[in-house]
PDB file of C-alpha atoms in Angstrom:
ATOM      1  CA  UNK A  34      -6.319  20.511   5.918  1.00 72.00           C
ATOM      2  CA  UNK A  35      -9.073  18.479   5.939  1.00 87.00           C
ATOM      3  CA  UNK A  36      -8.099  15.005   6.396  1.00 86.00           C
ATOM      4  CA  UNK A  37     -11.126  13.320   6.296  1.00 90.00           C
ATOM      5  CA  UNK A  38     -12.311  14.720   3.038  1.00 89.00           C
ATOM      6  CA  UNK A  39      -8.995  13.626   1.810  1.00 86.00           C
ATOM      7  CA  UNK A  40      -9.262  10.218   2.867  1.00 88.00           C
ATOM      8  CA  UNK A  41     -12.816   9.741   1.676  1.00 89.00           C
ATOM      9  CA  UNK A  42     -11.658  11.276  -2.387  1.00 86.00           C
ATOM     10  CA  UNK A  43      -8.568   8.733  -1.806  1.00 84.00           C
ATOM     11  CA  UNK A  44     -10.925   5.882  -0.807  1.00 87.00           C
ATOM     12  CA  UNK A  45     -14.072   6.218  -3.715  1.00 87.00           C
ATOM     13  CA  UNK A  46     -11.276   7.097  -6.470  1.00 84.00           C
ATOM     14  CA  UNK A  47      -8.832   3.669  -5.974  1.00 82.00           C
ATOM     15  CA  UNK A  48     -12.062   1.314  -5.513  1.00 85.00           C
ATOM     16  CA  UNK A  49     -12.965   2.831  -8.539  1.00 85.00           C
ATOM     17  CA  UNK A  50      -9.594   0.881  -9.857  1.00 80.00           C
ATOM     18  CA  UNK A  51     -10.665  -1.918  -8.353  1.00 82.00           C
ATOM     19  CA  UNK A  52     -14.046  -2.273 -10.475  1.00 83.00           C
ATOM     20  CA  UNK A  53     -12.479  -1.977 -13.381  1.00 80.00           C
ATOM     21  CA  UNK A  54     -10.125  -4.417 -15.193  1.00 77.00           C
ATOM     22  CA  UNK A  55      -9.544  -2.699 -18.191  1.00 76.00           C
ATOM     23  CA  UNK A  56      -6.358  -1.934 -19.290  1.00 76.00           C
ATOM     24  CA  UNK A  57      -4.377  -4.030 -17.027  1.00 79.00           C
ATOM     25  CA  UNK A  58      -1.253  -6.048 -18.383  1.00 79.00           C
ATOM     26  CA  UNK A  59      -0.319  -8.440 -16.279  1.00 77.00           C
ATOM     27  CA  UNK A  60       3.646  -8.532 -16.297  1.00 71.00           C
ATOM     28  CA  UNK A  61       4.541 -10.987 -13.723  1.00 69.00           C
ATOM     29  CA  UNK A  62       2.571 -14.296 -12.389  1.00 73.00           C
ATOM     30  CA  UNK A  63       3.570 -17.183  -9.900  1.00 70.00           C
ATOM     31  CA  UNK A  64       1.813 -19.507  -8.234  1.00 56.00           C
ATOM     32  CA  UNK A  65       1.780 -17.056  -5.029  1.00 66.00           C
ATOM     33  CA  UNK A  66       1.583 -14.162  -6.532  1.00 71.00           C
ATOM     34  CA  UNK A  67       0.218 -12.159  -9.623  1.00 73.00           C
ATOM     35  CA  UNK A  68       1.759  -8.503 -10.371  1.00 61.00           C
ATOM     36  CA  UNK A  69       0.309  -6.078 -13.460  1.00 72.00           C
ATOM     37  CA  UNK A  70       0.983  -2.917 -14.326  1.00 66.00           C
ATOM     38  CA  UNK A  71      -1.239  -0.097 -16.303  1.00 65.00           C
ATOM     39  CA  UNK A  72      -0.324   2.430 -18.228  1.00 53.00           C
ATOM     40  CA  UNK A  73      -1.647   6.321 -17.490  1.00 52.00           C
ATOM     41  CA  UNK A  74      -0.297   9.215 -18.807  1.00 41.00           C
ATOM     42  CA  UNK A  75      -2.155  11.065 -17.480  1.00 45.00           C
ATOM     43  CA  UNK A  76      -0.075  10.845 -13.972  1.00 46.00           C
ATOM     44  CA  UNK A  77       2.315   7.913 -13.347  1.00 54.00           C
ATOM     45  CA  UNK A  78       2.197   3.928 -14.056  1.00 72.00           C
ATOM     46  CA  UNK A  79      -0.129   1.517 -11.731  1.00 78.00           C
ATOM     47  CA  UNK A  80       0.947  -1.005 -10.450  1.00 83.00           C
ATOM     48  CA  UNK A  81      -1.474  -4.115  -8.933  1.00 86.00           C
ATOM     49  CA  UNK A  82      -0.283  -7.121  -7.222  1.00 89.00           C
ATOM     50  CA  UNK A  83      -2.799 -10.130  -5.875  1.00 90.00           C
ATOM     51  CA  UNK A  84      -1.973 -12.654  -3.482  1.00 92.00           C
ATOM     52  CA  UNK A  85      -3.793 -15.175  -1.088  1.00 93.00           C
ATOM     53  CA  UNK A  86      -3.399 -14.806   2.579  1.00 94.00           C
ATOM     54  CA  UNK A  87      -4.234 -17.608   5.072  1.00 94.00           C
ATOM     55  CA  UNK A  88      -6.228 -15.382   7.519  1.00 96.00           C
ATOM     56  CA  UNK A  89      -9.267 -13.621   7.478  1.00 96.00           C
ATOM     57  CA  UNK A  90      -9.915 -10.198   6.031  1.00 97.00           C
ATOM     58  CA  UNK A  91     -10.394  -8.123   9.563  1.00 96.00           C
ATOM     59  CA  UNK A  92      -7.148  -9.829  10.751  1.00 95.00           C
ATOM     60  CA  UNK A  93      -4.794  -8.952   7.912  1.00 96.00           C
ATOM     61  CA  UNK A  94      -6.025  -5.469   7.523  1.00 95.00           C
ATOM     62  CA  UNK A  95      -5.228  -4.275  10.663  1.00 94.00           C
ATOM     63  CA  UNK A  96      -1.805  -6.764  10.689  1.00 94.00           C
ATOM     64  CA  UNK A  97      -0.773  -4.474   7.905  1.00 92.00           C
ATOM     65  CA  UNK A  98      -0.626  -0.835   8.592  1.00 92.00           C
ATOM     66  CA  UNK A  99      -0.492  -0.715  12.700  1.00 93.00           C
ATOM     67  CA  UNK A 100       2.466   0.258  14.238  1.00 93.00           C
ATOM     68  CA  UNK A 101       2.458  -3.055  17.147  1.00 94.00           C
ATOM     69  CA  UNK A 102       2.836  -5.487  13.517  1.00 93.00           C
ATOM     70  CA  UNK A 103       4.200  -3.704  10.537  1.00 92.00           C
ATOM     71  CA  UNK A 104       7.451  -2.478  12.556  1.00 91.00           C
ATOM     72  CA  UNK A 105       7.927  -6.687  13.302  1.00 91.00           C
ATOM     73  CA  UNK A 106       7.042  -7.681   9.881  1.00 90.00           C
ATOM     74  CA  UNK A 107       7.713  -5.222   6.850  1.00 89.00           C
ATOM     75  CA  UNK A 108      11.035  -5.613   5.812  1.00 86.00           C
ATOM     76  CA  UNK A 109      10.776  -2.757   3.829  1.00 85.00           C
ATOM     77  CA  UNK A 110       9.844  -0.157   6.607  1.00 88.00           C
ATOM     78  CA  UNK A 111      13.232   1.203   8.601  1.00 89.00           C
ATOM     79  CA  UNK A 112      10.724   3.533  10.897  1.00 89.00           C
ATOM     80  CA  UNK A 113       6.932   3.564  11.055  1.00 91.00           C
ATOM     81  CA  UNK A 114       5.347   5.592  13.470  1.00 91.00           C
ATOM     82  CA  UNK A 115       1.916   6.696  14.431  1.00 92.00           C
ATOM     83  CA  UNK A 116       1.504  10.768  14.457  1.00 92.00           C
ATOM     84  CA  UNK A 117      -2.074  11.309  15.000  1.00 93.00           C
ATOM     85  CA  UNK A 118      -5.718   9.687  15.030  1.00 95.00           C
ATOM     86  CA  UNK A 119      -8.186  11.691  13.032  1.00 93.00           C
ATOM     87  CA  UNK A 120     -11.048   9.425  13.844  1.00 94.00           C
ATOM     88  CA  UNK A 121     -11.667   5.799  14.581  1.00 93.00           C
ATOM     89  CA  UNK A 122     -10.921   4.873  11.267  1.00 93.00           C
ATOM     90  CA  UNK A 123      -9.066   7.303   9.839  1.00 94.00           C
ATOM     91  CA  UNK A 124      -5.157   7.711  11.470  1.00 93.00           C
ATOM     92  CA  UNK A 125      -1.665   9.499  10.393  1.00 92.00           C
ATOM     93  CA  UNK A 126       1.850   7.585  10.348  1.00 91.00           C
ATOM     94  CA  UNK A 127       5.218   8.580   9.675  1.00 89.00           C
ATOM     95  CA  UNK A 128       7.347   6.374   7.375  1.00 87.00           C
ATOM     96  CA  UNK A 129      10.785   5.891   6.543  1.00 86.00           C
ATOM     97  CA  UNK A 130      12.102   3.436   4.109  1.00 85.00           C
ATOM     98  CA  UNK A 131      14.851   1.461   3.855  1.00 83.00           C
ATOM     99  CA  UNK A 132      17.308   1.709   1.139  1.00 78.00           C
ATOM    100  CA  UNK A 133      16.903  -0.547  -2.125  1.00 68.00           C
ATOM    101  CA  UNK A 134      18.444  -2.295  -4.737  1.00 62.00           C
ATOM    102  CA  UNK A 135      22.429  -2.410  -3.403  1.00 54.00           C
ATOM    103  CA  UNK A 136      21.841   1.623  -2.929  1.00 59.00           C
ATOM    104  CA  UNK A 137      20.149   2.217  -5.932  1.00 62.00           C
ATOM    105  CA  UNK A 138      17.224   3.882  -4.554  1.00 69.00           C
ATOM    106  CA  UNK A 139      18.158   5.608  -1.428  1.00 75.00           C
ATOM    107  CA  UNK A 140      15.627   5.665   1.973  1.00 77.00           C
ATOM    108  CA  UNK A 141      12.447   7.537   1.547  1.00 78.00           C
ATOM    109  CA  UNK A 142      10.095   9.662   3.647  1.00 83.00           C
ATOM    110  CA  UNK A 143       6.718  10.289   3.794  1.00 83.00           C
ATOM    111  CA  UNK A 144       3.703  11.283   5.775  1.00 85.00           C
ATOM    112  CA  UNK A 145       0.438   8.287   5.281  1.00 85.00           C
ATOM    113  CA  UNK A 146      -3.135   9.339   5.956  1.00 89.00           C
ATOM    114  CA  UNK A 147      -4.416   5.853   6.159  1.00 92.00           C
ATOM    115  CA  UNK A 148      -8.424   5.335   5.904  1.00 93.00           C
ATOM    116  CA  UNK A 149     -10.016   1.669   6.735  1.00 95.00           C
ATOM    117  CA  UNK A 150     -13.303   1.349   4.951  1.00 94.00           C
ATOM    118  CA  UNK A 151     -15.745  -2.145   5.180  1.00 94.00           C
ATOM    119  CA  UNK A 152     -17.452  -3.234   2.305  1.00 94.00           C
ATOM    120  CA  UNK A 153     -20.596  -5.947   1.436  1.00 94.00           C
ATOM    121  CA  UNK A 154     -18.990  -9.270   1.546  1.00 94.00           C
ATOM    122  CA  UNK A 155     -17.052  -8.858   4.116  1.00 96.00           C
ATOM    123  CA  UNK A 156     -14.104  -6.818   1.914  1.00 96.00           C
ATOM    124  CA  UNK A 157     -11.888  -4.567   4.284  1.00 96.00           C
ATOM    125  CA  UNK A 158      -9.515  -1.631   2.728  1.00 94.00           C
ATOM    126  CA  UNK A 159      -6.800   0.579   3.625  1.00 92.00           C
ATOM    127  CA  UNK A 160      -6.811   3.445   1.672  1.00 86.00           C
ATOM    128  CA  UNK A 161      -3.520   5.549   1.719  1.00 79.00           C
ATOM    129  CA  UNK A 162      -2.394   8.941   0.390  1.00 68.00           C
ATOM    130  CA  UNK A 163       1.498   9.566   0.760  1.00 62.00           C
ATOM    131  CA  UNK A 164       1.600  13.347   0.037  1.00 66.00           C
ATOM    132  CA  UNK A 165      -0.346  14.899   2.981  1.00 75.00           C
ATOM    133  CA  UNK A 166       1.514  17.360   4.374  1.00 77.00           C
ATOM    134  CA  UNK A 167       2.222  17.333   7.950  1.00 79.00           C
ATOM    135  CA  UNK A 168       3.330  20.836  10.043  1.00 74.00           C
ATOM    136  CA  UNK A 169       4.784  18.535  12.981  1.00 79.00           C
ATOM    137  CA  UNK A 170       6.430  16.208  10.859  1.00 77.00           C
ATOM    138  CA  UNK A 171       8.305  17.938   8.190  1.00 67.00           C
ATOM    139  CA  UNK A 172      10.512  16.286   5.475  1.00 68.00           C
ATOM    140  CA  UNK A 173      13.885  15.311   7.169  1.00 69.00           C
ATOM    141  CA  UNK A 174      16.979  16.279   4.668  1.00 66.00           C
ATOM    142  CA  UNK A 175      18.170  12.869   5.893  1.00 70.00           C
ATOM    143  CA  UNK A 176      15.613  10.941   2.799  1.00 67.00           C
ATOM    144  CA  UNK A 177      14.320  11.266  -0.100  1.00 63.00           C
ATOM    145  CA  UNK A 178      10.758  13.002   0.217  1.00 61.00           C
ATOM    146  CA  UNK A 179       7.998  10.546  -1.522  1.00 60.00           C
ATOM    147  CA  UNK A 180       4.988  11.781  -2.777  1.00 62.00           C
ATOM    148  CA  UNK A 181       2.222   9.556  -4.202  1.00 61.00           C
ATOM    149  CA  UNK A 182      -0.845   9.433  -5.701  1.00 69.00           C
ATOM    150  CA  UNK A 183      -3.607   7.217  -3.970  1.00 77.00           C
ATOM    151  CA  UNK A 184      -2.767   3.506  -3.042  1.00 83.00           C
ATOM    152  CA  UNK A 185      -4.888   0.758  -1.168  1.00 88.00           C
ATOM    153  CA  UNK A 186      -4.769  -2.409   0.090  1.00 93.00           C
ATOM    154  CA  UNK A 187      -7.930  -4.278  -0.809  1.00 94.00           C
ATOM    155  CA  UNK A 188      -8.711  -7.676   1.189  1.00 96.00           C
ATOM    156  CA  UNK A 189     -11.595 -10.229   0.279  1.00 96.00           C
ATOM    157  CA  UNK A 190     -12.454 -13.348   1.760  1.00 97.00           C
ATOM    158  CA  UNK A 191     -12.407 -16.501  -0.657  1.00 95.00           C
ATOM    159  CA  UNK A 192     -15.882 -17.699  -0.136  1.00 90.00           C
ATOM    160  CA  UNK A 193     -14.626 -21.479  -1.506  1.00 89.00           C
ATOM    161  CA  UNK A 194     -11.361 -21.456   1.304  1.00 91.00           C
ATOM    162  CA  UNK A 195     -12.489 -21.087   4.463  1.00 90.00           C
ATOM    163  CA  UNK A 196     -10.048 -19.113   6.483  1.00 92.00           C
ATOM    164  CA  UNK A 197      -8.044 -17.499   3.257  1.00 95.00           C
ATOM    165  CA  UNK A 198      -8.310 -13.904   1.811  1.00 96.00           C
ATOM    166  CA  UNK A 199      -7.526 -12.502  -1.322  1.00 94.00           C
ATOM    167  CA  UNK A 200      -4.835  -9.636  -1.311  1.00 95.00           C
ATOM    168  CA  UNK A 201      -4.551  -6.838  -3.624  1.00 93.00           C
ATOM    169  CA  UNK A 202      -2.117  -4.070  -3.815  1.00 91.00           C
ATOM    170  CA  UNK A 203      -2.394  -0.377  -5.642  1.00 88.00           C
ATOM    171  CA  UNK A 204       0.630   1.806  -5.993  1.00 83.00           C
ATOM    172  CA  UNK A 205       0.630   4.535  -7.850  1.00 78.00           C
ATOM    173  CA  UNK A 206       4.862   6.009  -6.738  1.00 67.00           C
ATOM    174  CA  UNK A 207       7.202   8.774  -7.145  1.00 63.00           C
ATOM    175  CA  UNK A 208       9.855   7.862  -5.960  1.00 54.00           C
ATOM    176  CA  UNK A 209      11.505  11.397  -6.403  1.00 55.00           C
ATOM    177  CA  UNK A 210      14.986  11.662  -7.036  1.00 56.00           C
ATOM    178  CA  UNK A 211      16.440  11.179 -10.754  1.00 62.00           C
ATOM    179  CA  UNK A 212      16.124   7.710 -10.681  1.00 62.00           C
ATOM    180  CA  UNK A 213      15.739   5.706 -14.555  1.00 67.00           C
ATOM    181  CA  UNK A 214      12.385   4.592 -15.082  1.00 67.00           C
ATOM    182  CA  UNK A 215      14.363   0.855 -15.685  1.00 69.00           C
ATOM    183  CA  UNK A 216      15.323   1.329 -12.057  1.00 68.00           C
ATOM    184  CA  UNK A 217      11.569   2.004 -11.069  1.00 67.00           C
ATOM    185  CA  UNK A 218      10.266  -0.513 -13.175  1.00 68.00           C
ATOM    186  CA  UNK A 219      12.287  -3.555 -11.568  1.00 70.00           C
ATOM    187  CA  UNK A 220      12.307  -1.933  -7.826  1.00 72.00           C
ATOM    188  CA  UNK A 221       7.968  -1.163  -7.798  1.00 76.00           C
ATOM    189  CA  UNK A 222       7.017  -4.650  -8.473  1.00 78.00           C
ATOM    190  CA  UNK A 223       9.436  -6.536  -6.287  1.00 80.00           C
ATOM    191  CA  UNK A 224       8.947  -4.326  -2.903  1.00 80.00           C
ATOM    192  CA  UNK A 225       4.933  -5.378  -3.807  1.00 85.00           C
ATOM    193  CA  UNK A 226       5.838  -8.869  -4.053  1.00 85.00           C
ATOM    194  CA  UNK A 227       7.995  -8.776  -0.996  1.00 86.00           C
ATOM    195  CA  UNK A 228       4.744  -7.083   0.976  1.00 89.00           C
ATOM    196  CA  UNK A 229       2.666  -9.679  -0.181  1.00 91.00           C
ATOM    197  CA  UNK A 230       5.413 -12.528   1.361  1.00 90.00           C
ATOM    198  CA  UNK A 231       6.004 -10.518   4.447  1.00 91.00           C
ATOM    199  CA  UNK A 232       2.273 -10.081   5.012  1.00 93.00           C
ATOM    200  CA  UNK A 233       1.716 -14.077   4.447  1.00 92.00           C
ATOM    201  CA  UNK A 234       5.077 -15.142   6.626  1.00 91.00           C
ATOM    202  CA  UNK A 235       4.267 -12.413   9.009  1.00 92.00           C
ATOM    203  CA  UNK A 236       0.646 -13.550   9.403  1.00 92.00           C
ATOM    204  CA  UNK A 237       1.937 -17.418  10.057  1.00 88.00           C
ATOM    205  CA  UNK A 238       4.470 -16.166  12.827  1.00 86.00           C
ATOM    206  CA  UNK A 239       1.743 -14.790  14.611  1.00 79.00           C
ATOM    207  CA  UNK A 240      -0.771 -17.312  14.714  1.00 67.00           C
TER     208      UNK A 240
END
């Protein structure tokens, strides 16, 4: 499998998202956080959340997917371990989920092939596809297997706040099982605002 061909399809197809607007709604807003959610039929809803971190872009990026932070800080993440590195920025994780929602939504399991690309202005993303497969890693019968279609974390620094970055999260999930799309609906957009507040409170400790 060629990771790296992967990773660079995943990368050019969800920055894509990010230059275009269109056809967002925006279903949830606070003064922390924003959350919308887009439509496509073609393969399963979008979902977008933005939030401001206090910390640069180069800091929060690599706060968020290695191993040494996001076991300490993602409350979300039971096990996350590194697998393999493909090249300096391009690596493989195992994850395993907690479960959600009183039970609702049992743990999941998946394989990430996560890709860091820089951008002008000083933008740095993680671009992530859940469904690589993964000979010495198969899925355990223990979780739910989650496959997903591309998702990224895209960070910007605010120009006019010195020191703060701006935070946005795609998801595209399955979460497999037969879960209600009610179920989906709720769980999706509060697990991306609880990333968001476990990125900025994780951030904080650490400083």
């Amino acid at each position: 499998m060629d990771y790296l061909q992967i990773a660079d399809e995943v990368a050019q197809k969800i920055w894509s998202y990010n230059q275009d607007d269109s056809g967002w709604k925006l279903a949830k807003n606070s003064v922390r956080i924003r959350h919308y959610l887009q439509w496509n039929f073609e393969i399963l809803d979008r979902y977008r959340g933005e939030g401001i971190i206090e910390d640069t872009p180069e800091k929060i990026i690599p706060f968020m997917y290695l191993p040494e932070y996001r076991n300490k800080w993602d409350t979300a993440v039971k096990s996350y371990i590194f697998l393999e590195r493909i090249d300096q920025d391009t690596v493989i994780f195992h994850t395993i989920t907690h479960s959600y929602g009183l039970g609702l939504i049992s743990s999941r399991d998946f394989v990430d092939l996560i890709n860091v690309k820089r951008y002008e202005g000083g933008i740095v993303t993680t671009n992530c596809n859940c469904s690589v497969d993964y000979l010495k890693c198969p899925p355990s019968p223990s979780h739910v297997a989650w496959t997903q279609q591309p998702c990224e974390y895209i960070c910007s620094p605010l120009p006019e706040t010195s020191g703060h970055s701006k935070l946005v999260v795609f998801i595209q999930p399955d979460l497999g099982g037969k879960l209600p799309r009610s179920v989906v609906e709720f769980a999706i957009p509060n697990n991306i605002v609880n990333l968001i507040n476990d990125t900025r409170t994780g951030i904080k400790a650490m400083c």
